[in-house]
Amino acid sequence: MIDKHLMKLRARDEIDAQEEAAIRAGVRETIRFPAGATVVREREVLDYSTILLSGLAARQQDMRDGARQILELHVPGDFTDLHSFTLKYLDHDIVAISPCTFAVIPHTHLREITERFPHLARVYWFATNLDASINREWEVSLGSRDASARMAHLFCELYVRFDLIGMVRGNSYDLPVTQQQIAEMLGITAVHANRTLQQLRRDGLVEFGRGIVTIGDLDRLMRVGDFDTGYLYLDRRRR
Amino acid sequence: MIDKHLMKLRARDEIDAQEEAAIRAGVRETIRFPAGATVVREREVLDYSTILLSGLAARQQDMRDGARQILELHVPGDFTDLHSFTLKYLDHDIVAISPCTFAVIPHTHLREITERFPHLARVYWFATNLDASINREWEVSLGSRDASARMAHLFCELYVRFDLIGMVRGNSYDLPVTQQQIAEMLGITAVHANRTLQQLRRDGLVEFGRGIVTIGDLDRLMRVGDFDTGYLYLDRRRR
DNA sequence: CGAGCAGTTGAAAGAGCTCAAAACTAGTGG
DNA sequence: CCACTAGTTTTGAGCTCTTTCAACTGCTCG
């Protein structure tokens, strides 16, 4: 059930059998949300965190004028709101982009296993720092890259992240979002997202339709998106 | 020496005498950098982290085309690269904006005190999550706010953060940066930063000159910048 | 005094936005 | 199986914010 989660942890560090058992022991229940549902609301005080098991989820901030900024996308295996363990409440919403299932891990259990296994505390601390690294890379995109570079960068990032959990088939992966939502990630309008998408398709870099991304030319897409995997910390190291 | 650091930790949680002693014991040496110096370079493997004691530092990413995105600003008392404890190397540079002094804390010491005091592990884990929250708020600015709102938001954030360490005098605080650097934080050009600054001044909201920010009307500045302190987690809670 | 940044200004170009309508989907119910 | 609706994608045209480029001012410091 949380196999993808362990797969992802093990891409970056070693998790021994005891630690694995301790993690698994914390999963008491799973919850399910339909597409569009709000999983965690800003400022809501939490006593549990959730691991995304299936579906696509996002962190997002609603603006006063009705606009919305998507801050990060979560793929299966991600601890979507592990940061609430120390923050206690979030500064943003967590929403289900497509129908999602989550494993629920009580904060009491996180506390217990991180005290019993200090290494696990560092592994999960690392996991939140990795999310922060993704946030920073999105800052770079939003602040310093134009629309097509942002879009190319996003498709590259998701390619790598889906690949890590075995969810890439050939050069395609599922991305069940609308162009409106892509626009909300990139900080542009839906109309402009549409035109940018057409540009990338015309150039043979990538196609997106019916919720499926198909990479036409990864090398060139990476160059256009100024993409470098460094910020995803793909090397295994003892934390 | 690390008083501002403790002041900041204690704004969010209780730190007892033992924990304080453990933190203080880790500070072996301090290092000094002139304005403009690179303190930590991207990808450089680190075995220590640094607390900013005085001066202004920043996290930044250089782009291929010579442009630069400043990702976050650090004020005295901030653990500028605590995240390197679990990341091992950074995905960005740390630079001294003005002349800076740092306290050096070896990772071995961080490891020791976080294992000995699990609560301290959570306090520092929280600290990195707070940095991530700031990164996310900058994402919102860069993605969804126009130039004057971004600028207003920045001045509000720094007002609160400087206030927290007693570095606000009346309605002014020191911000030893150039307009070029402000532009690099806001993802706009220096020319546009200049014009936006003039706009805010004309509206009586805020003035900036010779490295000093003077708030003219905080309420209105907060409204223009769509600023809400929530993401700075200013309430004390047991982590 | 002159060099060299930092800040300022103007004019023109460009990226992205707004508004509005048309063309597609996909799901619903008869 | 078709008609109908609602949401998504696509297109056009004009407009705005931001950029670019280039020149000019002012400061600071050797």
Coordinates of C-alpha atoms (C1' of nucleotides) in Angstrom, one line a residue:
Chain A
M1 CA 0.0 0.0 0.0
I2 CA 2.7 2.4 0.9
D3 CA 5.1 0.7 -1.4
K4 CA 5.6 3.7 -3.6
H5 CA 6.4 5.7 -0.5
L6 CA 9.1 3.3 0.6
M7 CA 10.4 3.2 -3.0
K8 CA 10.8 6.9 -2.9
L9 CA 12.5 7.0 0.5
R10 CA 14.9 4.2 -0.6
A11 CA 15.8 6.2 -3.7
R12 CA 17.5 8.6 -1.3
D13 CA 18.6 6.6 1.7
E14 CA 18.6 3.1 3.2
I15 CA 15.6 2.1 5.2
D16 CA 16.1 -1.1 7.2
A17 CA 13.5 -3.7 8.0
Q18 CA 12.9 -2.4 11.5
E19 CA 12.3 1.1 10.3
E20 CA 10.0 -0.1 7.5
A21 CA 8.0 -2.0 10.1
A22 CA 7.7 1.1 12.2
I23 CA 6.5 3.1 9.3
R24 CA 4.0 0.5 8.3
A25 CA 2.7 0.2 11.8
G26 CA 1.5 3.8 11.7
V27 CA -1.0 3.4 8.9
R28 CA -4.3 2.8 10.6
E29 CA -6.8 3.9 8.1
T30 CA -7.0 5.2 4.5
I31 CA -9.3 8.0 3.3
R32 CA -10.7 8.7 -0.1
F33 CA -11.5 12.0 -1.7
P34 CA -13.2 12.8 -5.0
A35 CA -11.6 15.1 -7.5
G36 CA -11.8 18.7 -6.4
A37 CA -12.2 18.0 -2.7
T38 CA -10.3 19.9 -0.1
V39 CA -8.2 17.4 1.9
V40 CA -6.7 19.9 4.4
R41 CA -7.8 23.4 4.8
E42 CA -5.5 26.3 5.6
R43 CA -5.1 27.0 9.4
E44 CA -7.0 23.9 10.3
V45 CA -5.1 22.3 13.3
L46 CA -4.1 18.8 12.5
D47 CA -3.0 15.8 14.5
Y48 CA -2.2 13.5 11.6
S49 CA -0.4 13.6 8.3
T50 CA -1.2 11.8 5.1
I51 CA 0.6 9.8 2.5
L52 CA -0.9 10.0 -1.0
L53 CA -1.5 6.4 -2.2
S54 CA -3.2 7.0 -5.5
G55 CA -4.3 10.0 -7.5
L56 CA -2.9 13.5 -7.9
A57 CA -3.0 16.1 -5.1
A58 CA -1.8 19.7 -4.8
R59 CA -0.9 22.4 -2.4
Q60 CA -2.6 25.6 -3.3
Q61 CA -3.3 29.1 -2.1
D62 CA -6.5 30.9 -2.9
M63 CA -6.2 34.6 -3.6
R64 CA -8.7 37.2 -2.6
D65 CA -9.7 38.0 -6.2
G66 CA -10.6 34.4 -6.8
A67 CA -7.4 33.5 -8.5
R68 CA -5.4 30.6 -7.3
Q69 CA -1.7 29.6 -7.1
I70 CA -0.8 25.9 -7.1
L71 CA 2.4 25.6 -5.1
E72 CA 3.4 22.0 -5.6
L73 CA 2.0 18.8 -7.1
H74 CA 2.0 15.5 -5.2
V75 CA 2.3 12.2 -6.8
P76 CA 1.6 8.8 -5.2
G77 CA 4.0 7.9 -2.4
D78 CA 4.5 11.6 -1.4
F79 CA 3.9 12.6 2.2
T80 CA 1.6 15.4 1.3
D81 CA 1.5 17.2 4.6
L82 CA 4.3 15.8 6.6
H83 CA 5.2 19.4 7.4
S84 CA 2.1 19.7 9.6
F85 CA 3.8 17.4 12.1
T86 CA 5.9 20.4 13.2
L87 CA 3.9 23.3 11.8
K88 CA 0.6 22.0 13.5
Y89 CA -1.4 23.7 10.8
L90 CA -0.8 24.7 7.2
D91 CA -0.4 28.0 5.5
H92 CA -2.1 26.6 2.4
D93 CA -4.8 24.1 1.3
I94 CA -4.3 20.5 0.2
V95 CA -6.7 19.5 -2.6
A96 CA -7.4 16.4 -4.5
I97 CA -6.8 17.1 -8.2
S98 CA -8.1 13.7 -9.3
P99 CA -9.8 11.1 -7.1
C100 CA -7.3 10.4 -4.3
T101 CA -6.7 7.8 -1.6
F102 CA -4.5 8.7 1.4
A103 CA -3.0 6.7 4.3
V104 CA -3.4 8.5 7.6
I105 CA -0.5 8.6 10.0
P106 CA -1.2 10.2 13.4
H107 CA 1.3 12.7 14.7
T108 CA 1.6 10.7 17.9
H109 CA 2.9 7.8 15.8
L110 CA 5.3 10.1 13.9
R111 CA 6.6 11.4 17.2
E112 CA 7.1 7.9 18.5
I113 CA 9.0 6.5 15.5
T114 CA 11.1 9.6 15.1
E115 CA 12.2 9.4 18.7
R116 CA 12.8 5.7 18.6
F117 CA 14.7 5.9 15.3
P118 CA 16.6 9.2 15.0
H119 CA 17.7 8.2 11.6
L120 CA 14.0 8.0 10.5
A121 CA 13.6 11.5 11.9
R122 CA 16.3 12.7 9.6
V123 CA 14.9 10.8 6.6
Y124 CA 11.5 12.5 7.1
W125 CA 13.1 15.8 7.9
F126 CA 15.0 15.4 4.6
A127 CA 11.7 14.7 2.9
T128 CA 10.2 18.0 3.9
N129 CA 13.5 19.7 2.9
L130 CA 13.1 18.1 -0.5
D131 CA 9.6 19.6 -0.8
A132 CA 11.1 22.9 0.1
S133 CA 13.7 22.5 -2.7
I134 CA 10.9 21.9 -5.1
N135 CA 9.2 25.0 -3.8
R136 CA 12.4 27.0 -4.4
E137 CA 12.7 25.6 -7.9
W138 CA 9.2 26.8 -8.7
E139 CA 10.2 30.2 -7.3
V140 CA 12.9 30.3 -9.9
S141 CA 10.5 29.3 -12.6
L142 CA 7.9 31.8 -11.5
G143 CA 10.4 34.6 -11.0
S144 CA 12.9 34.1 -13.8
R145 CA 11.6 31.9 -16.6
D146 CA 9.1 32.7 -19.4
A147 CA 5.9 30.8 -19.9
S148 CA 7.3 28.1 -22.3
A149 CA 10.3 27.5 -20.1
R150 CA 8.1 27.2 -17.0
M151 CA 5.9 24.7 -18.8
A152 CA 8.8 22.7 -20.2
H153 CA 10.3 22.6 -16.7
L154 CA 7.1 21.4 -15.1
F155 CA 6.7 18.5 -17.6
C156 CA 10.4 17.5 -17.0
E157 CA 10.0 17.6 -13.2
L158 CA 6.9 15.4 -13.4
Y159 CA 8.5 13.0 -15.8
V160 CA 11.3 12.4 -13.3
R161 CA 9.0 12.2 -10.3
F162 CA 6.6 9.8 -12.0
D163 CA 9.5 7.7 -13.3
L164 CA 10.8 7.3 -9.7
I165 CA 7.6 5.5 -8.7
G166 CA 7.3 3.5 -11.9
M167 CA 4.4 5.5 -13.4
V168 CA 6.0 6.4 -16.7
R169 CA 5.1 4.2 -19.7
G170 CA 7.5 4.8 -22.6
N171 CA 7.6 8.5 -22.9
S172 CA 4.1 9.2 -21.5
Y173 CA 2.6 9.6 -18.1
D174 CA -0.9 10.5 -16.8
L175 CA -1.4 14.0 -15.7
P176 CA -5.2 14.4 -15.0
V177 CA -5.3 18.2 -14.9
T178 CA -7.0 20.8 -17.0
Q179 CA -5.1 23.6 -18.8
Q180 CA -6.6 25.9 -16.2
Q181 CA -4.8 24.0 -13.5
I182 CA -1.6 24.0 -15.4
A183 CA -2.0 27.8 -15.7
E184 CA -2.4 28.0 -11.9
M185 CA 0.8 26.2 -11.4
L186 CA 2.7 28.4 -13.9
G187 CA 1.3 31.7 -12.8
I188 CA -0.2 32.5 -16.2
T189 CA -3.7 32.6 -17.6
A190 CA -5.5 29.6 -19.0
V191 CA -5.5 31.3 -22.4
H192 CA -1.8 31.8 -22.4
A193 CA -1.2 28.3 -21.1
N194 CA -3.2 27.0 -24.1
R195 CA -1.1 29.0 -26.6
T196 CA 2.1 28.0 -24.9
L197 CA 1.1 24.4 -25.0
Q198 CA 0.5 24.7 -28.7
Q199 CA 3.9 26.2 -29.2
L200 CA 5.6 23.3 -27.4
R201 CA 3.6 20.8 -29.5
R202 CA 4.4 22.6 -32.7
D203 CA 8.1 22.4 -31.8
G204 CA 7.7 18.7 -31.2
L205 CA 8.8 18.9 -27.6
V206 CA 5.8 17.6 -25.7
E207 CA 2.1 16.9 -26.2
F208 CA -0.7 17.1 -23.6
G209 CA -4.2 16.0 -24.1
R210 CA -6.9 14.0 -22.2
G211 CA -4.8 14.1 -19.2
I212 CA -1.8 12.4 -20.8
V213 CA 1.6 14.0 -21.3
T214 CA 3.8 12.6 -24.1
I215 CA 7.3 13.7 -24.3
G216 CA 8.5 14.2 -27.9
D217 CA 12.1 15.2 -27.2
L218 CA 13.2 15.1 -23.6
D219 CA 16.7 16.5 -24.2
R220 CA 15.4 19.5 -26.0
L221 CA 12.5 19.9 -23.5
M222 CA 15.1 19.9 -20.7
R223 CA 17.1 22.6 -22.5
V224 CA 14.0 24.8 -23.1
G225 CA 12.9 24.4 -19.5
D226 CA 16.4 25.0 -18.1
F227 CA 15.9 21.7 -16.3
D228 CA 18.5 20.1 -14.1
T229 CA 17.6 17.2 -11.8
G230 CA 19.9 18.5 -9.0
Y231 CA 17.2 19.9 -6.9
L232 CA 15.4 16.6 -6.7
Y233 CA 18.3 15.0 -4.8
L234 CA 18.3 11.7 -6.6
D235 CA 21.4 10.3 -5.0
R236 CA 21.4 7.9 -2.1
R237 CA 23.1 9.2 1.0
R238 CA 23.0 8.3 4.6
R239 CA 21.1 11.0 6.4
Chain B
M1 CA 26.1 35.9 20.4
I2 CA 23.3 33.6 19.2
D3 CA 20.8 35.5 21.3
K4 CA 18.7 36.6 18.3
H5 CA 18.6 33.0 17.3
L6 CA 17.2 31.9 20.6
M7 CA 14.8 34.9 20.7
K8 CA 13.4 33.6 17.4
L9 CA 13.1 30.0 18.5
R10 CA 11.4 31.1 21.7
A11 CA 8.9 33.2 19.7
R12 CA 7.6 29.8 18.5
D13 CA 8.2 27.3 21.2
E14 CA 9.8 26.8 24.6
I15 CA 13.5 26.1 24.8
D16 CA 14.6 25.0 28.3
A17 CA 18.0 25.7 29.9
Q18 CA 19.4 22.3 29.0
E19 CA 18.5 22.7 25.4
E20 CA 19.8 26.2 25.3
A21 CA 23.1 25.0 26.7
A22 CA 23.2 22.2 24.1
I23 CA 22.7 24.6 21.3
R24 CA 25.3 27.1 22.6
A25 CA 27.9 24.3 23.1
G26 CA 27.9 23.7 19.3
V27 CA 29.2 27.1 18.4
R28 CA 32.9 26.6 18.0
E29 CA 33.9 29.4 15.6
T30 CA 32.5 32.3 13.8
I31 CA 33.3 33.3 10.2
R32 CA 33.1 36.6 8.5
F33 CA 32.3 37.5 4.9
P34 CA 32.4 40.8 3.0
A35 CA 29.4 42.0 1.1
G36 CA 28.9 40.0 -2.1
A37 CA 30.9 37.0 -1.0
T38 CA 29.5 33.5 -1.6
V39 CA 29.2 31.7 1.7
V40 CA 28.0 28.4 0.4
R41 CA 28.1 27.3 -3.2
E42 CA 25.5 25.1 -4.9
R43 CA 26.3 21.4 -4.7
E44 CA 29.2 21.9 -2.4
V45 CA 29.1 19.0 0.2
L46 CA 28.8 20.4 3.7
D47 CA 29.5 19.1 7.1
Y48 CA 28.4 22.2 9.0
S49 CA 25.5 24.7 9.1
T50 CA 25.6 28.4 9.9
I51 CA 23.6 30.8 11.9
L52 CA 23.6 34.4 10.7
L53 CA 24.8 36.6 13.6
S54 CA 24.9 40.0 11.8
G55 CA 24.4 41.3 8.4
L56 CA 22.0 40.3 5.6
A57 CA 22.3 37.1 3.6
A58 CA 20.3 35.5 0.9
R59 CA 19.7 32.2 -0.9
Q60 CA 20.0 32.7 -4.6
Q61 CA 20.0 30.8 -7.9
D62 CA 22.1 32.0 -10.9
M63 CA 20.5 31.5 -14.3
R64 CA 22.4 30.6 -17.4
D65 CA 21.7 33.9 -19.0
G66 CA 23.4 35.8 -16.1
A67 CA 20.1 36.7 -14.5
R68 CA 19.6 35.8 -10.9
Q69 CA 16.7 34.9 -8.6
I70 CA 16.9 35.6 -4.9
L71 CA 14.9 32.9 -3.2
E72 CA 14.8 34.1 0.4
L73 CA 16.4 36.7 2.6
H74 CA 18.0 35.9 5.9
V75 CA 18.1 38.2 8.9
P76 CA 20.3 37.8 12.0
G77 CA 19.4 34.8 14.1
D78 CA 18.3 32.7 11.1
F79 CA 19.8 29.3 10.6
T80 CA 20.7 30.1 7.0
D81 CA 21.5 26.6 5.8
L82 CA 20.2 24.3 8.4
H83 CA 18.6 22.3 5.6
S84 CA 22.1 21.2 4.6
F85 CA 22.1 19.0 7.7
T86 CA 19.8 16.5 5.9
L87 CA 20.3 17.6 2.3
K88 CA 24.1 17.3 2.5
Y89 CA 24.5 19.9 -0.2
L90 CA 22.3 22.8 -1.4
D91 CA 20.5 23.4 -4.6
H92 CA 21.3 27.1 -4.5
D93 CA 24.0 29.5 -3.3
I94 CA 24.1 31.3 0.0
V95 CA 25.6 34.8 -0.4
A96 CA 26.4 37.7 1.9
I97 CA 24.3 40.7 0.9
S98 CA 26.0 43.0 3.4
P99 CA 29.1 42.1 5.5
C100 CA 28.1 39.1 7.5
T101 CA 29.2 37.1 10.5
F102 CA 28.1 33.5 11.0
A103 CA 28.3 31.0 13.8
V104 CA 29.4 27.6 12.6
I105 CA 27.7 24.5 13.9
P106 CA 29.1 21.2 12.8
H107 CA 26.6 18.6 11.5
T108 CA 28.0 16.1 14.0
H109 CA 26.9 18.4 16.8
L110 CA 23.4 18.9 15.3
R111 CA 23.1 15.2 15.0
E112 CA 24.1 14.7 18.6
I113 CA 21.8 17.3 20.1
T114 CA 18.8 16.3 18.0
E115 CA 19.3 12.7 19.1
R116 CA 19.7 13.7 22.7
F117 CA 16.8 16.2 22.7
P118 CA 14.1 14.9 20.3
H119 CA 12.2 18.0 21.0
L120 CA 15.1 20.1 19.7
A121 CA 15.0 18.0 16.6
R122 CA 11.4 19.0 16.1
V123 CA 12.2 22.6 16.9
Y124 CA 14.8 22.7 14.1
W125 CA 12.7 20.6 11.8
F126 CA 10.0 23.2 12.3
A127 CA 12.6 26.0 11.5
T128 CA 13.3 24.5 8.1
N129 CA 9.5 24.0 7.5
L130 CA 9.1 27.7 8.3
D131 CA 11.7 28.6 5.7
A132 CA 9.7 26.4 3.3
S133 CA 6.6 28.4 4.2
I134 CA 8.4 31.6 3.3
N135 CA 9.4 30.0 0.0
R136 CA 5.8 29.1 -0.7
E137 CA 4.6 32.6 0.1
W138 CA 7.2 34.0 -2.4
E139 CA 5.9 31.5 -4.9
V140 CA 2.5 33.1 -4.4
S141 CA 3.9 36.5 -4.9
L142 CA 5.9 35.6 -8.0
G143 CA 3.1 33.7 -9.5
S144 CA 0.0 35.7 -8.6
R145 CA 0.8 39.2 -7.5
D146 CA 1.8 42.2 -9.6
A147 CA 5.0 44.2 -9.1
S148 CA 3.7 46.7 -6.5
A149 CA 1.9 43.9 -4.5
R150 CA 5.1 41.9 -4.5
M151 CA 7.1 44.8 -3.3
A152 CA 4.6 45.8 -0.6
H153 CA 4.5 42.2 0.5
L154 CA 8.3 42.0 0.8
F155 CA 8.5 45.1 2.9
C156 CA 5.8 43.8 5.2
E157 CA 7.5 40.5 5.6
L158 CA 10.8 42.1 6.5
Y159 CA 9.1 44.5 8.9
V160 CA 7.7 41.6 10.8
R161 CA 10.9 39.5 10.7
F162 CA 13.1 42.4 11.8
D163 CA 10.7 43.3 14.5
L164 CA 10.9 39.8 15.9
I165 CA 14.6 40.3 16.6
G166 CA 14.3 43.9 17.8
M167 CA 15.7 45.5 14.7
V168 CA 12.9 47.9 13.9
R169 CA 13.2 51.5 15.1
G170 CA 9.9 53.3 15.0
N171 CA 8.7 52.5 11.5
S172 CA 12.1 52.0 9.9
Y173 CA 14.5 49.2 9.5
D174 CA 17.8 48.7 7.7
L175 CA 17.8 46.9 4.4
P176 CA 21.2 47.2 2.9
V177 CA 20.3 46.1 -0.6
T178 CA 20.3 47.8 -4.1
Q179 CA 17.2 48.2 -6.2
Q180 CA 18.8 45.7 -8.5
Q181 CA 18.7 43.1 -5.7
I182 CA 15.1 44.0 -4.8
A183 CA 14.3 43.4 -8.5
E184 CA 16.0 40.0 -8.2
M185 CA 13.8 39.0 -5.3
L186 CA 10.6 40.1 -7.0
G187 CA 11.4 38.7 -10.4
I188 CA 11.2 42.0 -12.2
T189 CA 13.8 44.2 -13.8
A190 CA 15.7 46.9 -11.9
V191 CA 14.1 49.6 -14.0
H192 CA 10.7 48.4 -13.2
A193 CA 11.6 48.0 -9.5
N194 CA 12.6 51.6 -9.6
R195 CA 9.3 52.7 -11.0
T196 CA 7.3 50.5 -8.7
L197 CA 9.2 52.0 -5.7
Q198 CA 8.4 55.5 -6.8
Q199 CA 4.7 54.5 -7.1
L200 CA 4.7 53.2 -3.5
R201 CA 6.4 56.3 -2.3
R202 CA 4.0 58.6 -4.2
D203 CA 1.2 56.7 -2.5
G204 CA 2.7 57.3 0.9
L205 CA 3.0 53.6 1.7
V206 CA 6.7 53.2 2.1
E207 CA 10.0 54.8 1.3
F208 CA 13.3 53.1 0.5
G209 CA 16.7 54.9 0.2
R210 CA 20.3 54.5 1.4
G211 CA 19.5 51.0 2.6
I212 CA 16.7 52.1 4.9
V213 CA 13.0 51.2 4.6
T214 CA 10.5 53.6 6.2
I215 CA 6.9 52.4 6.4
G216 CA 4.5 55.3 5.8
D217 CA 1.2 53.4 6.3
L218 CA 1.5 49.8 7.4
D219 CA -2.2 49.0 7.2
R220 CA -2.5 50.1 3.7
L221 CA 0.9 48.5 2.7
M222 CA -0.4 45.2 4.0
R223 CA -3.6 45.6 2.0
V224 CA -1.7 46.5 -1.2
G225 CA 0.7 43.6 -0.6
D226 CA -2.1 41.1 0.3
F227 CA 0.0 40.4 3.4
D228 CA -1.1 38.2 6.2
T229 CA 1.3 37.0 8.9
G230 CA -0.1 33.5 9.0
Y231 CA 2.7 31.9 7.0
L232 CA 5.3 33.2 9.5
Y233 CA 3.8 31.0 12.3
L234 CA 4.1 33.6 15.0
D235 CA 2.2 31.6 17.7
R236 CA 4.0 29.6 20.4
R237 CA 3.2 26.0 20.3
R238 CA 4.9 22.9 21.7
R239 CA 6.4 21.1 18.8
Chain C
dC1 C1' 38.9 65.0 -10.4
dG2 C1' 37.5 61.0 -12.6
dA3 C1' 35.9 56.2 -12.4
dG4 C1' 32.3 53.5 -11.4
dC5 C1' 28.3 52.1 -9.4
dA6 C1' 23.3 53.1 -8.2
dG7 C1' 19.5 55.3 -9.4
dT8 C1' 16.3 57.8 -12.8
dT9 C1' 14.0 58.8 -17.1
dG10 C1' 11.9 58.3 -21.9
dA11 C1' 10.4 55.8 -25.8
dA12 C1' 9.4 51.7 -28.2
dA13 C1' 8.7 46.7 -28.2
dG14 C1' 7.0 42.5 -26.3
dA15 C1' 5.0 39.0 -23.3
dG16 C1' 1.1 38.0 -21.3
dC17 C1' -3.8 39.5 -20.1
dT18 C1' -8.8 40.4 -20.8
dC19 C1' -13.0 39.7 -22.9
dA20 C1' -15.9 37.3 -25.8
dA21 C1' -17.3 34.0 -28.7
dA22 C1' -16.8 29.5 -31.1
dA23 C1' -15.5 24.6 -31.2
dC24 C1' -14.9 20.6 -28.9
dT25 C1' -15.6 16.9 -25.3
dA26 C1' -17.8 14.0 -22.1
dG27 C1' -21.3 12.8 -19.3
dT28 C1' -26.7 12.7 -18.6
dG29 C1' -31.1 11.4 -19.4
dG30 C1' -34.7 10.2 -22.5
Chain D
dC1 C1' -28.6 6.3 -29.9
dC2 C1' -29.5 11.1 -29.9
dA3 C1' -30.2 15.5 -27.7
dC4 C1' -28.7 18.4 -24.2
dT5 C1' -25.8 20.5 -20.9
dA6 C1' -21.6 21.8 -18.7
dG7 C1' -17.0 22.1 -18.7
dT8 C1' -12.8 22.4 -21.4
dT9 C1' -10.1 24.0 -25.2
dT10 C1' -9.3 27.1 -29.0
dT11 C1' -9.2 31.5 -31.5
dG12 C1' -9.2 36.7 -32.3
dA13 C1' -8.3 41.3 -31.1
dG14 C1' -7.2 45.0 -28.3
dC15 C1' -5.0 46.4 -24.1
dT16 C1' -1.6 46.5 -19.9
dC17 C1' 2.2 45.6 -17.5
dT18 C1' 6.8 44.8 -17.8
dT19 C1' 11.0 44.7 -20.5
dT20 C1' 14.6 46.7 -23.3
dC21 C1' 17.8 49.9 -24.6
dA22 C1' 20.1 53.9 -24.1
dA23 C1' 21.1 58.0 -22.1
dC24 C1' 21.7 60.9 -18.1
dT25 C1' 22.2 62.2 -13.1
dG26 C1' 24.2 61.7 -8.8
dC27 C1' 27.1 59.8 -5.3
dT28 C1' 31.1 57.9 -3.2
dC29 C1' 35.7 56.9 -2.9
dG30 C1' 40.5 56.4 -4.4

